[in-house]
Coordinates of C-alpha atoms in Angstrom, one line a residue:
M51 CA 23.9 135.7 83.3
G52 CA 27.5 135.2 82.2
F53 CA 29.6 132.1 82.3
E54 CA 32.7 131.2 84.3
P55 CA 34.4 129.0 81.5
S56 CA 36.2 130.9 78.8
K57 CA 34.3 128.7 76.2
P58 CA 30.8 127.8 77.5
E59 CA 29.4 124.6 76.1
A60 CA 26.9 124.4 73.2
L61 CA 25.0 121.1 73.5
L62 CA 23.6 119.9 70.1
V63 CA 21.3 116.9 70.3
R64 CA 19.7 114.5 67.8
P65 CA 17.1 112.6 69.9
S66 CA 16.8 108.9 69.7
T67 CA 15.9 107.8 66.2
E68 CA 17.4 104.4 66.0
R69 CA 14.3 102.9 64.3
F70 CA 15.2 104.7 61.1
I71 CA 18.0 103.6 58.8
F72 CA 18.8 107.1 57.5
T73 CA 19.6 108.4 61.0
S74 CA 22.2 105.7 61.4
I75 CA 24.5 108.0 59.4
Y76 CA 26.6 110.9 60.5
P77 CA 24.6 114.0 61.7
L78 CA 26.1 116.3 59.1
G79 CA 23.7 119.2 60.0
L80 CA 24.8 119.1 63.6
G81 CA 28.4 118.9 62.4
Y82 CA 28.0 122.2 60.6
L83 CA 26.3 123.8 63.6
A84 CA 29.0 122.6 65.9
S85 CA 31.7 124.2 63.8
S86 CA 29.7 127.5 63.7
M87 CA 29.4 127.5 67.5
E88 CA 33.1 126.8 67.9
R89 CA 33.9 129.7 65.6
A90 CA 31.7 131.9 67.7
G91 CA 33.6 131.1 70.9
F92 CA 31.6 128.2 72.3
S93 CA 32.7 124.6 73.0
P94 CA 30.3 122.4 71.1
F95 CA 29.3 118.8 72.0
I96 CA 27.2 116.6 69.7
A97 CA 25.0 114.2 71.6
D98 CA 23.7 111.8 69.0
V99 CA 21.3 109.7 71.1
G100 CA 20.7 106.2 69.8
N101 CA 24.1 106.1 67.9
R102 CA 27.6 105.6 69.1
G103 CA 26.4 104.1 72.3
Y104 CA 25.0 107.5 73.5
K105 CA 21.9 107.4 75.7
R106 CA 19.4 110.0 76.9
Q107 CA 20.6 109.6 80.5
D108 CA 24.1 110.6 79.3
V109 CA 22.6 113.9 78.0
F110 CA 20.9 114.6 81.3
E111 CA 24.1 113.9 83.3
R112 CA 26.1 116.1 81.0
V113 CA 23.5 119.0 81.4
R114 CA 23.7 118.7 85.2
A115 CA 27.5 118.6 85.2
N116 CA 28.2 121.3 82.6
K117 CA 25.3 123.7 82.5
P118 CA 25.5 124.5 78.7
A119 CA 25.0 127.9 77.3
V120 CA 22.3 126.5 74.9
V121 CA 20.7 123.2 74.0
G122 CA 20.0 122.9 70.2
I123 CA 17.8 120.0 69.1
T124 CA 17.1 118.9 65.6
C125 CA 13.7 117.5 64.8
F126 CA 12.1 115.6 61.9
S127 CA 8.4 115.1 61.7
R128 CA 8.6 111.4 62.2
D129 CA 10.6 112.0 65.4
F130 CA 8.4 114.7 66.8
A131 CA 6.8 112.6 69.6
R132 CA 10.2 111.4 70.7
T133 CA 11.6 114.9 70.6
R134 CA 8.7 116.3 72.7
Q135 CA 9.2 113.5 75.2
F136 CA 13.0 114.2 75.3
V137 CA 12.5 117.9 75.9
E138 CA 10.0 117.2 78.7
E139 CA 12.6 114.9 80.4
L140 CA 15.4 117.4 79.7
D141 CA 13.4 120.1 81.4
R142 CA 13.7 118.3 84.7
H143 CA 17.5 118.6 84.6
L144 CA 18.1 121.9 82.8
P145 CA 18.3 125.3 84.5
K146 CA 15.5 127.6 83.3
D147 CA 18.0 130.2 82.1
V148 CA 19.5 127.8 79.5
P149 CA 17.6 128.2 76.2
V150 CA 16.3 125.3 74.3
V151 CA 16.3 125.9 70.5
L152 CA 14.6 123.6 68.0
G153 CA 15.5 123.4 64.4
G154 CA 15.1 121.1 61.4
P155 CA 12.3 120.2 59.0
H156 CA 9.4 119.9 61.4
P157 CA 9.9 123.2 63.3
S158 CA 10.6 124.9 60.0
A159 CA 7.3 123.7 58.5
L160 CA 5.1 124.1 61.6
P161 CA 6.8 126.7 63.8
E162 CA 3.7 128.0 65.7
L163 CA 2.3 124.5 66.4
T164 CA 5.8 123.3 67.5
L165 CA 6.1 126.1 70.0
E166 CA 2.6 125.4 71.3
Q167 CA 3.2 121.7 71.6
I168 CA 6.7 122.0 73.1
P169 CA 6.4 124.9 75.6
R170 CA 9.9 124.4 77.0
A171 CA 11.3 125.4 73.6
D172 CA 12.4 129.0 73.9
Y173 CA 13.2 129.5 70.3
L174 CA 12.9 127.9 66.9
I175 CA 15.1 128.4 63.9
V176 CA 13.5 128.0 60.5
G177 CA 15.8 127.1 57.7
E178 CA 19.6 126.8 58.2
G179 CA 21.1 127.6 61.6
E180 CA 24.8 128.2 61.1
E181 CA 24.4 132.0 61.3
A182 CA 21.4 132.2 63.6
L183 CA 22.2 129.8 66.5
P184 CA 25.6 131.4 67.5
L185 CA 24.1 134.9 67.3
L186 CA 21.0 133.9 69.2
T187 CA 23.0 132.3 72.0
R188 CA 25.2 135.3 72.4
I189 CA 22.1 137.6 72.5
H190 CA 20.4 135.4 75.0
H191 CA 23.3 135.6 77.4
G192 CA 24.0 139.3 77.0
M193 CA 27.1 138.8 74.9
D194 CA 25.7 140.6 71.9
D195 CA 23.3 143.6 71.7
T196 CA 21.8 142.7 68.3
P197 CA 18.0 142.8 68.6
L198 CA 16.2 139.4 68.3
D199 CA 14.3 140.6 65.2
R200 CA 17.7 140.6 63.4
V201 CA 18.3 136.9 63.9
P202 CA 17.5 135.1 60.5
G203 CA 14.7 132.6 60.6
L204 CA 14.0 133.0 64.4
V205 CA 10.6 132.2 65.8
W206 CA 9.8 133.0 69.4
K207 CA 7.1 134.1 71.8
D208 CA 6.9 137.7 72.7
N209 CA 4.4 138.5 75.5
G210 CA 2.1 135.7 74.3
R211 CA 2.5 136.7 70.6
T212 CA 4.4 134.5 68.1
R213 CA 7.0 136.5 66.2
R214 CA 8.8 135.2 63.1
N215 CA 11.8 136.6 61.3
E216 CA 12.5 136.2 57.6
I217 CA 14.8 133.4 56.5
A218 CA 18.2 134.5 55.1
W219 CA 19.9 131.5 53.6
P220 CA 23.7 131.8 53.5
Q221 CA 24.7 132.3 49.9
D222 CA 28.4 131.6 50.2
L223 CA 28.7 128.1 51.6
D224 CA 32.5 128.3 51.7
S225 CA 32.2 131.1 54.2
L226 CA 30.6 128.8 56.8
A227 CA 32.9 127.0 59.2
P228 CA 33.7 123.5 57.8
V229 CA 32.7 120.5 59.7
D230 CA 35.2 119.6 62.4
W231 CA 35.1 115.9 62.0
D232 CA 37.1 115.5 65.3
L233 CA 34.0 116.7 67.3
C234 CA 32.1 113.6 66.2
D235 CA 34.2 110.9 64.6
P236 CA 32.6 109.8 61.2
R237 CA 34.2 106.4 61.6
D238 CA 31.6 105.6 64.2
Y239 CA 28.8 105.6 61.7
H240 CA 27.4 103.3 59.0
G241 CA 27.4 105.6 55.9
E242 CA 28.4 102.7 53.7
Y243 CA 25.2 100.9 54.5
I244 CA 22.8 103.6 53.3
A245 CA 20.7 102.8 50.2
H246 CA 21.7 99.2 50.4
G247 CA 25.4 99.9 50.8
S248 CA 28.4 101.3 49.2
K249 CA 30.8 99.5 46.8
R250 CA 33.8 100.5 48.8
S251 CA 34.3 100.6 52.6
P252 CA 34.6 102.6 54.7
A253 CA 32.3 105.3 53.2
A254 CA 31.7 108.8 54.5
I255 CA 28.9 111.3 53.7
L256 CA 29.1 114.9 52.5
V257 CA 27.1 117.6 50.8
T258 CA 28.4 119.9 48.1
S259 CA 25.3 122.0 47.7
R260 CA 22.0 123.0 49.3
G261 CA 18.7 123.7 47.8
C262 CA 16.7 122.2 44.9
P263 CA 15.2 124.1 42.0
Y264 CA 12.5 121.6 41.2
Q265 CA 8.9 121.9 42.4
C266 CA 7.9 118.3 43.3
Q267 CA 4.6 118.7 45.2
F268 CA 5.4 116.0 47.8
C269 CA 8.9 117.1 48.7
S270 CA 9.8 119.1 51.8
V271 CA 13.5 119.8 51.2
H272 CA 12.8 123.4 50.2
I273 CA 11.4 124.2 53.6
V274 CA 14.9 124.1 55.2
N275 CA 17.2 124.7 52.2
G276 CA 15.1 126.7 49.8
H277 CA 14.8 126.3 46.0
R278 CA 17.9 128.3 45.0
V279 CA 20.9 126.0 44.7
R280 CA 24.0 127.2 46.5
R281 CA 27.2 125.3 46.2
H282 CA 30.6 124.8 47.9
S283 CA 33.4 125.5 45.5
V284 CA 35.2 122.5 44.0
D285 CA 38.4 123.4 45.8
Y286 CA 36.5 123.4 49.1
V287 CA 35.0 120.0 48.5
M288 CA 38.4 118.6 47.4
R289 CA 39.8 119.6 50.7
E290 CA 37.0 117.7 52.5
F291 CA 37.7 114.7 50.3
E292 CA 41.4 114.8 51.2
I293 CA 40.7 115.1 55.0
L294 CA 38.2 112.2 54.9
H295 CA 40.6 110.1 52.9
K296 CA 44.0 110.8 54.3
K297 CA 43.1 111.5 58.0
Y298 CA 40.2 109.1 58.5
G299 CA 40.8 106.4 55.9
F300 CA 37.6 106.6 53.9
R301 CA 37.6 105.1 50.4
E302 CA 34.2 106.4 49.2
V303 CA 32.3 109.6 49.7
R304 CA 28.6 109.4 49.3
V305 CA 27.3 112.9 48.4
L306 CA 23.9 113.5 49.8
D307 CA 23.0 116.6 47.8
D308 CA 19.3 117.1 46.9
N309 CA 20.4 117.0 43.3
F310 CA 24.1 116.9 42.5
T311 CA 23.7 117.2 38.7
T312 CA 21.6 120.3 38.4
Q313 CA 24.6 122.4 37.1
K314 CA 26.5 120.7 34.3
S315 CA 29.5 122.9 34.4
Y316 CA 30.0 122.3 38.1
V317 CA 29.7 118.5 37.7
L318 CA 32.3 118.5 34.9
E319 CA 34.7 120.7 36.9
F320 CA 34.2 118.6 40.0
C321 CA 34.9 115.3 38.2
E322 CA 37.9 116.6 36.4
E323 CA 39.5 117.8 39.6
L324 CA 38.7 114.6 41.5
H325 CA 40.0 112.5 38.7
R326 CA 43.2 114.6 38.6
H327 CA 43.8 113.9 42.3
Q328 CA 43.0 110.2 41.9
V329 CA 45.6 109.9 39.1
R330 CA 48.3 112.4 40.0
D331 CA 48.1 112.2 43.8
G332 CA 47.1 108.6 44.2
W333 CA 43.8 109.3 46.0
D334 CA 42.2 105.9 46.5
I335 CA 38.7 107.4 47.0
T336 CA 35.7 107.5 44.8
L337 CA 32.4 109.4 44.5
S338 CA 28.9 107.9 44.9
L339 CA 25.4 109.5 44.6
P340 CA 22.9 107.5 46.7
I341 CA 20.3 110.3 46.7
G342 CA 18.1 110.7 43.6
V343 CA 19.3 112.8 40.7
H344 CA 16.8 114.4 38.2
L345 CA 16.7 112.5 34.9
Q346 CA 16.4 115.7 32.9
T347 CA 19.9 116.7 34.0
L348 CA 21.7 113.6 32.7
D349 CA 23.4 113.4 29.3
E350 CA 26.3 111.4 27.9
E351 CA 28.9 114.0 28.9
I352 CA 27.8 114.1 32.5
L353 CA 27.5 110.3 32.7
D354 CA 31.0 109.9 31.2
A355 CA 32.4 112.4 33.8
L356 CA 30.7 110.6 36.7
K357 CA 32.0 107.2 35.4
S358 CA 35.6 108.6 35.3
V359 CA 35.7 109.2 39.1
G360 CA 34.2 105.9 40.1
V361 CA 30.5 106.5 40.3
Y362 CA 29.0 103.1 39.8
E363 CA 25.3 103.5 40.6
L364 CA 22.6 106.2 40.1
T365 CA 19.4 106.6 42.0
V366 CA 16.6 108.4 40.0
G367 CA 13.2 109.7 41.2
V368 CA 10.5 108.3 38.9
E369 CA 7.7 108.2 41.5
S370 CA 5.0 106.9 39.1
G371 CA 4.5 105.1 35.9
S372 CA 1.5 107.3 35.1
A373 CA 2.0 110.4 33.1
R374 CA -1.1 111.9 34.8
I375 CA 0.3 111.4 38.3
Q376 CA 3.8 112.6 37.3
K377 CA 2.2 115.8 36.0
A378 CA 0.2 116.2 39.3
M379 CA 3.4 115.7 41.2
K380 CA 5.1 118.4 38.9
K381 CA 7.9 115.9 38.3
N382 CA 8.6 117.5 34.9
I383 CA 9.3 114.0 33.4
T384 CA 7.3 111.5 31.4
P385 CA 7.3 107.7 31.3
E386 CA 8.9 108.0 27.8
L387 CA 11.8 110.2 29.2
V388 CA 12.3 107.6 32.0
R389 CA 12.8 104.8 29.5
E390 CA 15.1 106.9 27.4
K391 CA 17.3 108.2 30.2
V392 CA 17.5 104.9 32.2
Q393 CA 18.5 103.0 29.1
L394 CA 21.3 105.6 28.5
I395 CA 22.4 105.2 32.1
K396 CA 22.6 101.4 31.7
D397 CA 24.4 101.7 28.3
K398 CA 27.1 103.7 30.2
G399 CA 27.6 100.9 32.6
F400 CA 25.9 102.2 35.8
A401 CA 23.6 100.2 38.0
T402 CA 20.3 102.1 38.4
I403 CA 17.9 102.4 41.3
G404 CA 14.4 103.7 40.8
L405 CA 12.4 105.5 43.4
F406 CA 8.6 105.1 43.3
I407 CA 5.7 106.4 45.4
L408 CA 2.5 104.4 45.8
G409 CA -0.8 105.8 47.1
Y410 CA -0.5 109.4 45.8
P411 CA -3.7 111.3 46.3
G412 CA -6.2 110.5 43.5
E413 CA -4.1 107.6 42.2
T414 CA -6.1 104.7 40.8
K415 CA -5.4 100.9 41.0
E416 CA -4.6 100.9 37.3
E417 CA -2.0 103.7 37.8
M418 CA -0.3 101.9 40.7
E419 CA -0.1 98.7 38.6
R420 CA 1.3 100.8 35.7
T421 CA 4.0 102.0 38.1
V422 CA 4.9 98.4 39.0
R423 CA 5.1 97.5 35.3
V424 CA 7.3 100.5 34.5
S425 CA 9.7 99.4 37.3
M426 CA 10.0 96.0 35.7
D427 CA 10.0 97.0 32.0
V428 CA 12.7 99.7 32.4
P429 CA 16.1 98.2 33.2
F430 CA 16.3 99.1 36.9
D431 CA 18.6 97.0 39.1
Q432 CA 16.7 97.9 42.2
A433 CA 13.4 99.6 42.9
H434 CA 12.3 101.3 46.1
F435 CA 8.5 101.6 46.6
H436 CA 7.7 104.2 49.2
T437 CA 4.4 105.2 50.8
F438 CA 2.9 108.6 50.1
I439 CA 3.5 110.8 53.1
P440 CA 1.9 114.3 53.4
F441 CA 4.9 116.0 54.9
P442 CA 4.0 119.4 56.6
G443 CA 4.7 122.4 54.5
T444 CA 4.6 120.7 51.1
P445 CA 2.3 121.9 48.3
I446 CA 0.3 118.6 48.2
T447 CA -0.2 118.7 52.0
M448 CA -1.5 122.3 51.8
Q449 CA -3.8 121.3 49.0
L450 CA -5.2 118.4 51.0
Q451 CA -5.7 120.7 53.9
A452 CA -7.5 123.3 51.8
E453 CA -9.8 120.6 50.4
G454 CA -10.6 119.3 53.9
K455 CA -9.0 115.9 53.1
L456 CA -5.9 116.1 55.4
Q457 CA -6.3 113.5 58.1
E458 CA -5.2 114.2 61.7
M459 CA -1.9 112.4 62.0
R460 CA 0.3 111.0 64.7
W461 CA 3.7 112.1 63.6
E462 CA 5.2 108.8 64.9
D463 CA 3.1 107.0 62.3
I464 CA 5.0 108.5 59.4
H465 CA 6.6 105.6 57.7
F466 CA 8.2 105.2 54.3
E467 CA 7.4 101.5 54.1
R468 CA 4.1 101.2 55.9
F469 CA 0.7 102.7 55.0
N470 CA -0.9 104.2 58.2
Y471 CA -3.1 106.6 56.2
S472 CA -4.7 106.5 52.8
Y473 CA -5.3 109.5 50.5
T474 CA -6.8 107.3 47.8
D475 CA -10.1 105.5 47.4
F476 CA -8.5 102.4 48.9
S477 CA -7.9 101.1 52.4
T478 CA -4.4 101.1 54.0
G479 CA -4.5 97.4 53.9
F480 CA -5.0 97.4 50.1
L481 CA -2.2 99.8 49.7
Q482 CA 0.1 97.7 51.9
W483 CA -0.8 94.7 49.7
M484 CA 0.0 96.7 46.6
R485 CA 3.4 97.6 48.0
F486 CA 4.1 94.0 48.9
K487 CA 3.0 92.9 45.5
A488 CA 5.3 95.4 43.8
L489 CA 8.3 94.3 45.8
A490 CA 7.6 90.6 45.1
M491 CA 7.0 91.1 41.4
F492 CA 10.2 93.2 41.1
Y493 CA 12.6 91.2 43.3
F494 CA 11.4 87.6 42.9
R495 CA 12.9 87.4 39.5
P496 CA 16.1 85.3 39.4
R497 CA 18.4 88.0 38.0
Q498 CA 17.0 90.8 40.2
F499 CA 17.1 88.7 43.4
W500 CA 20.7 87.7 42.6
R501 CA 21.8 91.3 42.1
F502 CA 20.2 92.3 45.3
V503 CA 21.8 89.6 47.4
T504 CA 25.3 90.0 45.9
K505 CA 25.4 93.7 46.7
F506 CA 26.1 92.9 50.4
K507 CA 29.8 93.3 50.9
S508 CA 30.1 91.9 54.4
L509 CA 28.2 90.0 57.1
G510 CA 28.1 93.2 59.1
Q511 CA 26.3 95.0 56.3
M512 CA 23.9 92.2 55.8
R513 CA 23.0 92.1 59.5
F514 CA 22.6 95.9 59.6
I515 CA 20.2 96.0 56.6
T516 CA 18.3 92.9 57.8
Q517 CA 17.8 94.4 61.3
K518 CA 16.6 97.7 59.9
A519 CA 14.3 96.0 57.5
L520 CA 12.7 94.0 60.4
E521 CA 12.2 97.2 62.3
Y522 CA 10.2 98.6 59.4
M523 CA 7.8 95.7 59.4

């Protein structure tokens, strides 16, 4: 079952997800996987369907022409139907001895069901795949005699029985192969448009850590990355900043950590080092944090450090204006803390974006209205009102299932801006009206509307955001 080429191809695919704004950014997870496959002796190719002009038919033609050693596919719950259809179509072009391996949040949360619903998938990898995928591919093709039960996070069928290995998250992130940006040019993406856009353009994305220590009941990030925070060293991240700036011309790096500010000493060291490069070496590149940071981690020293390296905006997860709902969510914050910390952020000169969830299980009309009032009373520059989604594998979803309240879902109906299901005493139509009302009350105030409109830095950015907004309706 060997291969003629000295470096057989590893085909890594993100199926078509063009409806969703967050998948219009660089596929960083596949970038890490590609580098790990390259280090293991394979020739990786990233097929990002729906982006960079790449189409499904291009994948099928490549499969017929090259016969890859493995096809790795990433899958989010909202993309599950499209992923299943893609694999079914792929199967008509792919030799049977080429393994299909699925990974990502959905297979990690529902491995047995995923194997059942996508029978052409030979293996699943739960958690992170940089160590597992190269080893699995070598084992499958007789290039390594390690037994399958030694592959971390592997799930597979063995004589009709589903077998599952323990997850072993890599602890030393610096030991992983760094992203080879040449394999998938980051300049082809719209990272500066995410979360309403960056201040400077062009903007790249990066992660400095994996894992989140918090226990938010609705959040699924721990399923792939775990609760223990693991970090790249500051030196490692500075090398990535330098490459993105000097080789590719980026002027802003948008760090997509689950929570960048969990470790104060790291933040201070990071900002000191980046500021040194900005001043001493003339780096014309700044840091931004478009993903929510936990309010409890913020103090004057951290905010001053972030300000010194060009951070201009902070996104914070508030979720609710009700102390009862915040407690049910295990947010570990209160409405009083929100007011105190957001005022501190504003006093330090940052713009502030608040993240809110409407329709949380058991939430009353009065509590939703309180959430809207908090968004307006606290000095937020922007507010994002999202629908409650029972993501598989989250504590609240398991609670709903145990109580017999979890509705049968079509994964393609998962939508951050549209209520397709209700876990309250109200109809989806009422919840949709509450969200529209929240947006109207927040943004149809002269100062807020002007701030929103003037954030657009180009006609291209405005067209992109408008197009994506229309796709959500």
